[in-house]
Amino acid sequence: MATPDLLFGLRNNFFLGAYQAAINNSDIPNLSEEESIERDSLVYRSYIALGSYQLVINEIESTAATALQAVKLLALYLSSPENKEATIASLQEYLSDPAYGNNPIVRLIAGIVFMHEKDYVEALKHTNVGGTMELHALNVQILIKMHRSDYAEKQLRIMQQIDEDHTLTQLANAWLNLAVGGSKIQEASLIFQDFSEKYQMTSLILNGKAVCCLHMEKIDEAESLLLEALNKANSLYSFHLPLLDVLYLPRCPLTHPHTPFIDEMQQDAKDPETLANLVVCSLHLGKQSSRYLSQLKLSHPEHVLVKRASAAEESFDRAVQTLA
Amino acid sequence: MLTKFETKSNRVKGLSFHSKRPWILASLHSGVIQLWDYRMGTLIDRFDEHDGPVRGVHFHATQPLFVSGGDDYKIKVWNYKLHRCLFTLLGHLDYIRTVQFHHESPWIVSSSDDQTIRIWNWQSRTCISVLTGHNHYVMCALFHPKEDLVVSASLDQTVRVWDISALRKKTASPADDILRLSQMNTDFFGGVDAVVKYVLEGHDRGVNWASFHPTLPLLISGADDRQVKIWRMNDTKAWEVDTLRGHMNNVSCVLFHARQDLIVSNSEDKSIRVWDSTKRTALQTFRREQDRFWILASHPEMNLFAAGHDSGMIVFKLERERPAFSVSGDSLYYVKDRFLRFFEYSTQKDTQVIPIRRPGSISLNQGAKTLSFSPTENAVLICSDIDGGSYELYIIPKDSLGRGDTVHESKRGFGGSAVFVARNRFAVLEKSSDQVLVKNLKNEIVKKSALPIATDSIFYAGTGNLLCKTEDKVIIFDLQQRIVLGELQTSFVRYVVWSNDMESIALLSKHAVVLADKKLVHRCTLHETIRIKSGAWDDNGVFIYTTLTHIKYCLPNGDSGIIKTIDVPVYITKIFGNTIFCLDRDGRNRPIIIDSTEYVFKLSLLKKRHDQVMSMIRNSELCGQAMIAYLQQKGFPEVALHFVKDERTRFNLALESGNIEIAVASAKVIDEKDHWYRLGVEALRQGNAGIVEYAYQRTKNFERLSFLYLITGNLDKLSKMMKIAEQKSDVMGQFHNALYLGDVQERVKILENAGHLPLAYITASVHGLQGVAERLAADLGDNVPVLPEGGSASLLMPPNPILSGGDWPLLRVTKGIFEGGLDSAGRGVQEEYEDAADADWGEDLDIVDVVNMHNGDVSVALEGEDVDEQNDEGGWDYEDLELPPDVDTPKTATSARSSMFVAPPAGLPVSQIWVQKSSLAAEHAAAGNFDTTMRLLNRQLGIRNFAPLKTLFTDLHMGSHTYLLGFSSAPVISVAIERGWSESASPNVRGPPALAFNFSQLEDKLKAGYKATTAGKFTEALRLFLGILHTIPLIVVESRREVDEVKELITIAKEYVLGSMMELKRREMKDNPVREQELAAYFTHCNLQVPHLRLALLSALTVCYKAGNLNTAANFARRLLETNPTNENQTRTARRVLQAAERNMTDASELNYDFRNPFVVCGATYAPIYRGQKKVSCPYCGSHFVPSQEGQLCAVCDLALIGSDASGLLCSPSQVR
């Protein structure tokens, strides 16, 4: 344990949603081969998180490591919903090959993809064995989605046994605390508070804090936190994302220093959750929520809240019909 | 033992502390008496009049005196202020061993090798008593601190206690001459005024020292038999209590500790020993290599001791006195005695929190050393040196704050130092293996981490980080990443102080303060000659620290200064503006008010906050040479200028800052040549020719002045200068000026007058003044000079300056913000003030109208009963809700492609739990189950038209979940929000959903609706009240009382909706005066707030009056007056209408309106339904309708079907229970 963990900062940034910081600080010397693959996968996944799918698809060549291939599949899956069958098929191919199927990143990506497909059982099939903190954390999230907090708690125990202070353990703990509610929400809030004191503020942390506040009925506080998150992300978001893809279309080596201009722009830019939570927040404050909602509809038509809103309208109409 | 000060000198035989000042006297074997300041570490004075060793020395408690006795048989009394010996008492016949002042009487007791003890009156300078009885050298004699007793120790192996009360009687009644005479006789014959009270025998060798306990009837003695003996005495006898054995050689001196149960002794075995006086066991031994100890002294007020030995002396204390404390926000936790205490800065409340464990083995310095606090977990870590370094962890129960008396269980562990590194984690230093253990609050090891350097102690450095300290450097170490974040070379750091924002750190070592940022990047270092004790950051980034003697500040750039001096050391805990909160050595919290002006001013300068600087200059008494020097040195002469009254300094500063106007003003006042000269130089530099001229004029510096005129082209003045020179018969000056002017004739004239005829001739002839030349040639006769051949001469004329006269373009002097700043700043303030005065008008006037809305009507109570009945009737209706299919049954795992793993079946989403648990419409809507919601509403309230409720439904649904960004790129987790969260809510028990609408929002809407009504904006009012009516079906309140309020709100809203609709209708009916009057009249029968009723009445009155229906109008007027309108106009109008109507009690047109007969208004047709007539009503809002409307949609609420069955409003879980 005495050797410093070179990738610690990178991982942390990634887990806490400081994707641009993760990308910017990825130029770490003296990495072993294994570490540099992990580094690359984290960087590419950061790009994915920022929505720069094309960059990832273009940059990962067919000769790249298995883990990176899996990351590319994730980018493919997220970038073109119309081709997702094909993507899933190639993912299945990887999974069925024992040489690749045991790669934790491949399994992780499989878990994420099947989660998007809402096939939680299939997702768990690949992730339940664990092996990395990320896989465990994903397990926790899947189980929460399945409303099985009891199982999620078991996963969390495993993570806590491995490393109680790990960022992912803390995060997973916060998710679970929020999911089970009650007094645990305060603990979740403390976890996010700790993060905010220790690391740079990301919209993930701000949102986490805000969600806790919302659940604790501190709605004004939640609103100010969310507005802070929005201000961080705002203004540049609308125009720079397409621009980014243009900028990165020509191949550029990963270690190439990125311009601060882009950094500024990408800082937590992709932030549908802030908008979604702001909608909820405004509703509870009796304020106008439509602006945030339409903003969200514009930028993220696929977001849960948007879907929920349209589903609600449909079900309303249906209900009126049945009653009539 | 903590050594505070040490000296090197000849053998020290006598010591005495000053009671108030940090001084100590040391008498030496060489005959010198030294006066030391042990705090500053300086020798203040030396007194060298004794011949041979001085063994005894003592300060007077109050007077500036001390006494000394030496081997020259002399007792000398000195005044240290006058630096001299006042007088010498002679009488002893051998070496004097000890001398001591009495604490109140003007006496000195002395012991001597002549086997006597003498008591002297130092005022009369006589020996008043000789105590005989010892039959060997008397080594020591001391007064009792309170009683009339003297103790003496002698080499005759005895300790004697003498009663000297007779001596007091003698001096107390000097008036009685006869008595005095007899006493003189007794004096003369060998004295009976001091008698031996007890002779203590027990030592088997000579006794070197004996002293009283300061409060108890105890004695202690040390002897050549290497023993220390404790003796007890009462009124009649004294006896040996115990013997302390351990010294290896003659015990030279022994004392009781005044405040603790300790005995301190020293000996020729080169050691000082500390003993427990109750258990009579040895606690500690401090040994020196070379030096035998001879004498001990204790400070009369502080916990300080001094010991003299063969080659000097040491001042020391036995235990640390720094209280362990930790500041967290507004609160301070600290340890005092056996208790953890809590102090709140805002209220200055000090409470005892919990008792902490007393160390098991009594030894020195086992008290709490450091304290670390975790505010969120309310946990305290107390570190001490017990068992070679250990910590105790206490969790403070939140409720027992302030009344703790039982010892709480604590978790213990060993380690050099322990400190919280996160809310629920603390790090413990394990020195032996150079690693830290990170532990949780259960005291379990969570993680071990090796440290990169061999660390002495650790400090907090932000969440998850540690500041590790070694002999010569500090590092900040990230425990998680295991990397070093920052490193700084420093001398041995003792304490670490973080600023409130954790951006800056101060490292305190014994004699230095190092300020650095959070990455340990060095900012500045301050060196002190006196020990640094404590420090804290104020909110502006100034570090304030205490030394033994001063409170000082240090600015971020390293500028420092003294704030005030202090008498006793204090430990700063926190700073609030001008108040410094300190803990003193007794563990008391005390605020110290300081004058922060100086450092705030300097800080403002540093941060370039010039407005602040200006206001401070204007408002405060900030003066002094030091400040001016500071400003000059820091390059702010223009600021310094504002302070200075002294003209010379002012002049200098003005020149330095280039402020020529002020310089001129000052120069005028000073009016000295030198200053004018310097002014001229500066003015010339700036190009201010006017001032230059003025300065030259004042200094009468004609040459420079002429030259100035020349280059400025001021020929008039130049010629004037020539005249002046002529008058002053300054030939050279005159000639120069002529030359400057190009005036040849004048030049010739000057030369001629001066007798230089050849030169005059040449000048004249060269310049073609032939006439003059000839005349001169004639005068010269033979001596006519020969003009040089060749070369055509021409008149040298000075060139004309381009800019003649006036100033040159002035040099731009950098004008600070201070130029005229005083004025502008002043004006700014005033403007702001005026603005503020404008702001507070025209608000909140309408609020008066809205109060009293909850004036409980009788109908409310009735309605409440109604509902109960209805509930009973309809109570079973909820049973047959269509519940969604049970999702709990596992339907997966059939695919089971992976054989060994079976995924758990999905659980029940929270929203389904809501639906199952609840029969409240709103909660179903929040869960997204709209069809059950609608069914419920239909059943409960007869609602049929759901269209107006659509957005409300979706809002409720959307507002029921938050979105939590989980794992990157994975779908978000949506989390159900539950209502009524509290800290104690148990997890995993699903509460009802939080709803986007609540009752208080409706109340706000109601107020807005009232406001709109008052303003006559009926469309707006209608929208608002209708909004209320539409929201109420989806409201959930907690208590029955609130249910009643909701119901009342329905009625209010309904009345206003109906009223507003009629009023709007009326406005459309301008062409139908009868209908208009009717609608206006019905409006007055809606149940409105009084102010609104008045307005309605007024409008009805106006309408009817205009239409000629005077009788009806008069009725409105009467009703209006009955409400006692506050508005004068309303009263007046009503009165006038009444008067007019009295004259003519008729109605022009027939209205369908009989105000004598009670009625309700049909919500659809706006026709009155008089009492007894048939009517139907809306099951939700309760509006009444004519029977023909049955089955229609209610025109008022637009929701329910008129006349349909409904079980009644269900809006609270309390109604279901």
PDB file of N, CA, C and O in Angstrom, chain A residues 1 8 116 122 141 145-146 148 164-165 179-180 182-183 186 194 198-199 215 217 273 277 284 305 312 315, chain B residues 423 425 480-482 897 904-905 907 930 946 959 962-963 967 969 971-972 976 980-981 983 985 988 990 1001:
ATOM      1  N   MET A   1       0.827  -1.214   0.000  1.00  0.00           N
ATOM      2  CA  MET A   1       0.000   0.000   0.000  1.00  0.00           C
ATOM      3  C   MET A   1       0.857   1.259   0.000  1.00  0.00           C
ATOM      4  O   MET A   1       0.367   2.363  -0.015  1.00  0.00           O
ATOM      5  N   PHE A   8      -5.322   7.759  -8.701  1.00  0.00           N
ATOM      6  CA  PHE A   8      -6.343   8.102  -7.721  1.00  0.00           C
ATOM      7  C   PHE A   8      -7.129   9.356  -8.100  1.00  0.00           C
ATOM      8  O   PHE A   8      -8.352   9.368  -8.147  1.00  0.00           O
ATOM      9  N   HIS A 116     -29.573   0.478 -19.222  1.00  0.00           N
ATOM     10  CA  HIS A 116     -30.316   1.373 -20.111  1.00  0.00           C
ATOM     11  C   HIS A 116     -31.464   0.630 -20.780  1.00  0.00           C
ATOM     12  O   HIS A 116     -32.511   1.201 -21.028  1.00  0.00           O
ATOM     13  N   GLU A 122     -30.359  -9.174 -16.618  1.00  0.00           N
ATOM     14  CA  GLU A 122     -29.237  -9.407 -17.514  1.00  0.00           C
ATOM     15  C   GLU A 122     -28.021  -8.593 -17.049  1.00  0.00           C
ATOM     16  O   GLU A 122     -26.893  -9.082 -17.053  1.00  0.00           O
ATOM     17  N   GLN A 141     -26.320   0.345  -7.664  1.00  0.00           N
ATOM     18  CA  GLN A 141     -27.255   1.198  -8.405  1.00  0.00           C
ATOM     19  C   GLN A 141     -28.347   0.359  -9.084  1.00  0.00           C
ATOM     20  O   GLN A 141     -29.517   0.729  -9.065  1.00  0.00           O
ATOM     21  N   LYS A 145     -32.338   0.494  -8.412  1.00  0.00           N
ATOM     22  CA  LYS A 145     -33.315   0.662  -9.494  1.00  0.00           C
ATOM     23  C   LYS A 145     -34.377  -0.430  -9.424  1.00  0.00           C
ATOM     24  O   LYS A 145     -35.522  -0.239  -9.808  1.00  0.00           O
ATOM     25  N   MET A 146     -33.972  -1.592  -8.957  1.00  0.00           N
ATOM     26  CA  MET A 146     -34.927  -2.701  -8.846  1.00  0.00           C
ATOM     27  C   MET A 146     -35.717  -2.612  -7.552  1.00  0.00           C
ATOM     28  O   MET A 146     -36.499  -3.511  -7.243  1.00  0.00           O
ATOM     29  N   ARG A 148     -34.599  -3.008  -4.642  1.00  0.00           N
ATOM     30  CA  ARG A 148     -34.192  -4.032  -3.687  1.00  0.00           C
ATOM     31  C   ARG A 148     -33.073  -3.460  -2.835  1.00  0.00           C
ATOM     32  O   ARG A 148     -31.905  -3.822  -2.968  1.00  0.00           O
ATOM     33  N   GLU A 164     -13.638   1.318   3.009  1.00  0.00           N
ATOM     34  CA  GLU A 164     -14.795   2.084   3.471  1.00  0.00           C
ATOM     35  C   GLU A 164     -14.714   3.536   3.021  1.00  0.00           C
ATOM     36  O   GLU A 164     -15.727   4.191   2.847  1.00  0.00           O
ATOM     37  N   ASP A 165     -13.503   4.037   2.837  1.00  0.00           N
ATOM     38  CA  ASP A 165     -13.366   5.446   2.507  1.00  0.00           C
ATOM     39  C   ASP A 165     -13.269   5.697   1.014  1.00  0.00           C
ATOM     40  O   ASP A 165     -13.045   6.825   0.589  1.00  0.00           O
ATOM     41  N   ALA A 179     -32.173   6.165  -1.106  1.00  0.00           N
ATOM     42  CA  ALA A 179     -33.216   5.250  -1.544  1.00  0.00           C
ATOM     43  C   ALA A 179     -34.028   4.729  -0.373  1.00  0.00           C
ATOM     44  O   ALA A 179     -35.237   4.576  -0.480  1.00  0.00           O
ATOM     45  N   VAL A 180     -33.384   4.471   0.761  1.00  0.00           N
ATOM     46  CA  VAL A 180     -34.155   3.959   1.881  1.00  0.00           C
ATOM     47  C   VAL A 180     -34.814   5.081   2.673  1.00  0.00           C
ATOM     48  O   VAL A 180     -35.795   4.859   3.353  1.00  0.00           O
ATOM     49  N   GLY A 182     -35.788   8.256   5.219  1.00  0.00           N
ATOM     50  CA  GLY A 182     -35.824   8.426   6.659  1.00  0.00           C
ATOM     51  C   GLY A 182     -34.575   9.112   7.171  1.00  0.00           C
ATOM     52  O   GLY A 182     -34.027   9.988   6.517  1.00  0.00           O
ATOM     53  N   SER A 183     -34.125   8.676   8.337  1.00  0.00           N
ATOM     54  CA  SER A 183     -32.984   9.344   8.958  1.00  0.00           C
ATOM     55  C   SER A 183     -31.719   9.195   8.125  1.00  0.00           C
ATOM     56  O   SER A 183     -30.769   9.950   8.281  1.00  0.00           O
ATOM     57  N   GLN A 186     -30.075  12.121   6.118  1.00  0.00           N
ATOM     58  CA  GLN A 186     -29.103  13.028   6.721  1.00  0.00           C
ATOM     59  C   GLN A 186     -27.686  12.506   6.521  1.00  0.00           C
ATOM     60  O   GLN A 186     -26.763  13.288   6.269  1.00  0.00           O
ATOM     61  N   ASP A 194     -19.194  16.118   2.825  1.00  0.00           N
ATOM     62  CA  ASP A 194     -17.772  15.773   2.893  1.00  0.00           C
ATOM     63  C   ASP A 194     -17.111  15.948   1.532  1.00  0.00           C
ATOM     64  O   ASP A 194     -16.031  16.518   1.423  1.00  0.00           O
ATOM     65  N   LYS A 198     -14.042  18.434   0.327  1.00  0.00           N
ATOM     66  CA  LYS A 198     -12.762  17.829   0.012  1.00  0.00           C
ATOM     67  C   LYS A 198     -12.375  18.034  -1.453  1.00  0.00           C
ATOM     68  O   LYS A 198     -11.209  18.198  -1.771  1.00  0.00           O
ATOM     69  N   TYR A 199     -13.347  17.986  -2.324  1.00  0.00           N
ATOM     70  CA  TYR A 199     -13.019  18.039  -3.740  1.00  0.00           C
ATOM     71  C   TYR A 199     -13.670  19.255  -4.373  1.00  0.00           C
ATOM     72  O   TYR A 199     -14.483  19.936  -3.768  1.00  0.00           O
ATOM     73  N   HIS A 215     -35.266  16.210  -0.040  1.00  0.00           N
ATOM     74  CA  HIS A 215     -35.881  15.151   0.739  1.00  0.00           C
ATOM     75  C   HIS A 215     -36.048  15.539   2.187  1.00  0.00           C
ATOM     76  O   HIS A 215     -36.907  15.027   2.878  1.00  0.00           O
ATOM     77  N   GLU A 217     -36.937  18.417   3.020  1.00  0.00           N
ATOM     78  CA  GLU A 217     -37.886  19.525   2.959  1.00  0.00           C
ATOM     79  C   GLU A 217     -37.208  20.881   3.155  1.00  0.00           C
ATOM     80  O   GLU A 217     -37.824  21.834   3.602  1.00  0.00           O
ATOM     81  N   GLU A 273     -29.728  16.502 -14.994  1.00  0.00           N
ATOM     82  CA  GLU A 273     -30.297  16.255 -13.666  1.00  0.00           C
ATOM     83  C   GLU A 273     -30.541  17.562 -12.918  1.00  0.00           C
ATOM     84  O   GLU A 273     -31.510  17.693 -12.187  1.00  0.00           O
ATOM     85  N   ASN A 277     -34.056  18.350 -11.482  1.00  0.00           N
ATOM     86  CA  ASN A 277     -34.282  18.619 -10.068  1.00  0.00           C
ATOM     87  C   ASN A 277     -34.819  20.024  -9.853  1.00  0.00           C
ATOM     88  O   ASN A 277     -35.571  20.270  -8.922  1.00  0.00           O
ATOM     89  N   HIS A 284     -42.311  22.428  -6.039  1.00  0.00           N
ATOM     90  CA  HIS A 284     -42.575  22.433  -4.599  1.00  0.00           C
ATOM     91  C   HIS A 284     -42.596  23.827  -4.026  1.00  0.00           C
ATOM     92  O   HIS A 284     -43.197  24.066  -2.990  1.00  0.00           O
ATOM     93  N   LEU A 305     -37.380  12.555 -16.681  1.00  0.00           N
ATOM     94  CA  LEU A 305     -38.431  13.492 -16.298  1.00  0.00           C
ATOM     95  C   LEU A 305     -39.289  13.849 -17.502  1.00  0.00           C
ATOM     96  O   LEU A 305     -40.513  13.957 -17.398  1.00  0.00           O
ATOM     97  N   ALA A 312     -47.236  10.983 -18.175  1.00  0.00           N
ATOM     98  CA  ALA A 312     -48.284  11.446 -17.269  1.00  0.00           C
ATOM     99  C   ALA A 312     -49.441  12.018 -18.084  1.00  0.00           C
ATOM    100  O   ALA A 312     -50.611  11.733 -17.816  1.00  0.00           O
ATOM    101  N   SER A 315     -51.309   9.223 -19.750  1.00  0.00           N
ATOM    102  CA  SER A 315     -52.111   8.403 -18.842  1.00  0.00           C
ATOM    103  C   SER A 315     -53.291   9.219 -18.323  1.00  0.00           C
ATOM    104  O   SER A 315     -54.354   8.667 -18.050  1.00  0.00           O
TER     105      SER A 315
ATOM    106  N   ARG B 423     -15.309  13.729   9.166  1.00  0.00           N
ATOM    107  CA  ARG B 423     -16.409  13.761  10.120  1.00  0.00           C
ATOM    108  C   ARG B 423     -16.391  12.550  11.042  1.00  0.00           C
ATOM    109  O   ARG B 423     -16.572  12.661  12.236  1.00  0.00           O
ATOM    110  N   ARG B 425     -13.871   9.995  10.959  1.00  0.00           N
ATOM    111  CA  ARG B 425     -12.593   9.295  10.897  1.00  0.00           C
ATOM    112  C   ARG B 425     -11.556  10.085  11.654  1.00  0.00           C
ATOM    113  O   ARG B 425     -11.516  11.310  11.549  1.00  0.00           O
ATOM    114  N   GLN B 480      -5.626   9.401   1.377  1.00  0.00           N
ATOM    115  CA  GLN B 480      -6.255   8.506   0.430  1.00  0.00           C
ATOM    116  C   GLN B 480      -5.330   8.240  -0.753  1.00  0.00           C
ATOM    117  O   GLN B 480      -5.119   7.115  -1.160  1.00  0.00           O
ATOM    118  N   GLN B 481      -4.787   9.323  -1.282  1.00  0.00           N
ATOM    119  CA  GLN B 481      -3.934   9.145  -2.447  1.00  0.00           C
ATOM    120  C   GLN B 481      -2.525   8.763  -2.057  1.00  0.00           C
ATOM    121  O   GLN B 481      -1.740   8.355  -2.893  1.00  0.00           O
ATOM    122  N   ARG B 482      -2.242   8.929  -0.769  1.00  0.00           N
ATOM    123  CA  ARG B 482      -0.905   8.662  -0.254  1.00  0.00           C
ATOM    124  C   ARG B 482       0.153   9.465  -0.997  1.00  0.00           C
ATOM    125  O   ARG B 482       1.169   8.966  -1.428  1.00  0.00           O
ATOM    126  N   ARG B 897     -29.401 -17.579 -17.917  1.00  0.00           N
ATOM    127  CA  ARG B 897     -28.309 -18.072 -18.733  1.00  0.00           C
ATOM    128  C   ARG B 897     -27.069 -18.312 -17.889  1.00  0.00           C
ATOM    129  O   ARG B 897     -26.230 -19.125 -18.191  1.00  0.00           O
ATOM    130  N   PRO B 904     -31.977 -11.226  -7.841  1.00  0.00           N
ATOM    131  CA  PRO B 904     -33.142 -11.070  -6.973  1.00  0.00           C
ATOM    132  C   PRO B 904     -34.295 -10.475  -7.767  1.00  0.00           C
ATOM    133  O   PRO B 904     -34.081  -9.710  -8.702  1.00  0.00           O
ATOM    134  N   PRO B 905     -35.493 -10.832  -7.429  1.00  0.00           N
ATOM    135  CA  PRO B 905     -36.635 -10.230  -8.113  1.00  0.00           C
ATOM    136  C   PRO B 905     -36.737  -8.750  -7.766  1.00  0.00           C
ATOM    137  O   PRO B 905     -36.300  -8.340  -6.689  1.00  0.00           O
ATOM    138  N   GLY B 907     -38.084  -5.260  -6.571  1.00  0.00           N
ATOM    139  CA  GLY B 907     -38.927  -4.895  -5.447  1.00  0.00           C
ATOM    140  C   GLY B 907     -40.076  -4.013  -5.874  1.00  0.00           C
ATOM    141  O   GLY B 907     -40.283  -3.745  -7.067  1.00  0.00           O
ATOM    142  N   PHE B 930     -53.297   7.879 -12.287  1.00  0.00           N
ATOM    143  CA  PHE B 930     -54.302   8.915 -12.497  1.00  0.00           C
ATOM    144  C   PHE B 930     -55.727   8.364 -12.526  1.00  0.00           C
ATOM    145  O   PHE B 930     -56.655   9.035 -12.101  1.00  0.00           O
ATOM    146  N   PHE B 946     -62.211  16.711 -15.544  1.00  0.00           N
ATOM    147  CA  PHE B 946     -60.834  16.693 -15.043  1.00  0.00           C
ATOM    148  C   PHE B 946     -59.900  17.584 -15.847  1.00  0.00           C
ATOM    149  O   PHE B 946     -58.760  17.761 -15.464  1.00  0.00           O
ATOM    150  N   GLY B 959     -43.390  16.129  -9.465  1.00  0.00           N
ATOM    151  CA  GLY B 959     -42.737  16.632  -8.258  1.00  0.00           C
ATOM    152  C   GLY B 959     -42.512  15.564  -7.211  1.00  0.00           C
ATOM    153  O   GLY B 959     -42.056  15.869  -6.121  1.00  0.00           O
ATOM    154  N   THR B 962     -37.013  12.896  -7.119  1.00  0.00           N
ATOM    155  CA  THR B 962     -35.826  13.661  -7.489  1.00  0.00           C
ATOM    156  C   THR B 962     -34.941  12.764  -8.342  1.00  0.00           C
ATOM    157  O   THR B 962     -35.148  11.554  -8.408  1.00  0.00           O
ATOM    158  N   TYR B 963     -33.938  13.389  -8.925  1.00  0.00           N
ATOM    159  CA  TYR B 963     -33.088  12.639  -9.850  1.00  0.00           C
ATOM    160  C   TYR B 963     -31.666  12.683  -9.372  1.00  0.00           C
ATOM    161  O   TYR B 963     -31.079  13.740  -9.206  1.00  0.00           O
ATOM    162  N   PHE B 967     -23.938   6.410 -11.211  1.00  0.00           N
ATOM    163  CA  PHE B 967     -22.753   5.982 -11.901  1.00  0.00           C
ATOM    164  C   PHE B 967     -22.691   6.642 -13.276  1.00  0.00           C
ATOM    165  O   PHE B 967     -23.700   6.773 -13.952  1.00  0.00           O
ATOM    166  N   SER B 969     -22.633   7.599 -16.929  1.00  0.00           N
ATOM    167  CA  SER B 969     -23.222   7.028 -18.143  1.00  0.00           C
ATOM    168  C   SER B 969     -24.322   6.011 -17.875  1.00  0.00           C
ATOM    169  O   SER B 969     -24.936   5.512 -18.789  1.00  0.00           O
ATOM    170  N   PRO B 971     -28.092   5.013 -16.303  1.00  0.00           N
ATOM    171  CA  PRO B 971     -29.316   5.799 -16.161  1.00  0.00           C
ATOM    172  C   PRO B 971     -29.418   6.395 -14.762  1.00  0.00           C
ATOM    173  O   PRO B 971     -28.914   5.812 -13.809  1.00  0.00           O
ATOM    174  N   VAL B 972     -30.078   7.533 -14.661  1.00  0.00           N
ATOM    175  CA  VAL B 972     -30.177   8.188 -13.351  1.00  0.00           C
ATOM    176  C   VAL B 972     -31.086   7.378 -12.437  1.00  0.00           C
ATOM    177  O   VAL B 972     -31.953   6.643 -12.887  1.00  0.00           O
ATOM    178  N   ALA B 976     -37.909   8.642  -4.704  1.00  0.00           N
ATOM    179  CA  ALA B 976     -39.203   9.165  -4.288  1.00  0.00           C
ATOM    180  C   ALA B 976     -39.040  10.087  -3.090  1.00  0.00           C
ATOM    181  O   ALA B 976     -38.329   9.757  -2.140  1.00  0.00           O
ATOM    182  N   GLY B 980     -43.017  15.039   5.133  1.00  0.00           N
ATOM    183  CA  GLY B 980     -42.874  15.104   6.590  1.00  0.00           C
ATOM    184  C   GLY B 980     -41.602  14.455   7.086  1.00  0.00           C
ATOM    185  O   GLY B 980     -41.605  13.700   8.045  1.00  0.00           O
ATOM    186  N   TRP B 981     -40.467  14.777   6.438  1.00  0.00           N
ATOM    187  CA  TRP B 981     -39.209  14.173   6.863  1.00  0.00           C
ATOM    188  C   TRP B 981     -38.816  14.687   8.239  1.00  0.00           C
ATOM    189  O   TRP B 981     -39.024  15.853   8.561  1.00  0.00           O
ATOM    190  N   GLU B 983     -35.615  14.026  11.373  1.00  0.00           N
ATOM    191  CA  GLU B 983     -34.317  13.427  11.641  1.00  0.00           C
ATOM    192  C   GLU B 983     -34.476  12.014  12.182  1.00  0.00           C
ATOM    193  O   GLU B 983     -33.611  11.167  12.000  1.00  0.00           O
ATOM    194  N   ALA B 985     -36.909   9.892  11.544  1.00  0.00           N
ATOM    195  CA  ALA B 985     -37.697   8.956  10.747  1.00  0.00           C
ATOM    196  C   ALA B 985     -36.872   7.708  10.490  1.00  0.00           C
ATOM    197  O   ALA B 985     -35.685   7.788  10.172  1.00  0.00           O
ATOM    198  N   ASN B 988     -36.276   2.960   5.432  1.00  0.00           N
ATOM    199  CA  ASN B 988     -36.958   1.811   4.853  1.00  0.00           C
ATOM    200  C   ASN B 988     -38.442   1.737   5.174  1.00  0.00           C
ATOM    201  O   ASN B 988     -39.108   0.799   4.807  1.00  0.00           O
ATOM    202  N   ARG B 990     -41.760   3.515   4.298  1.00  0.00           N
ATOM    203  CA  ARG B 990     -42.125   4.513   3.294  1.00  0.00           C
ATOM    204  C   ARG B 990     -43.158   5.470   3.842  1.00  0.00           C
ATOM    205  O   ARG B 990     -44.201   5.068   4.343  1.00  0.00           O
ATOM    206  N   GLN B1001     -49.315  27.492   0.235  1.00  0.00           N
ATOM    207  CA  GLN B1001     -49.322  28.114  -1.102  1.00  0.00           C
ATOM    208  C   GLN B1001     -50.697  28.670  -1.411  1.00  0.00           C
ATOM    209  O   GLN B1001     -50.836  29.745  -1.996  1.00  0.00           O
TER     210      GLN B1001
END
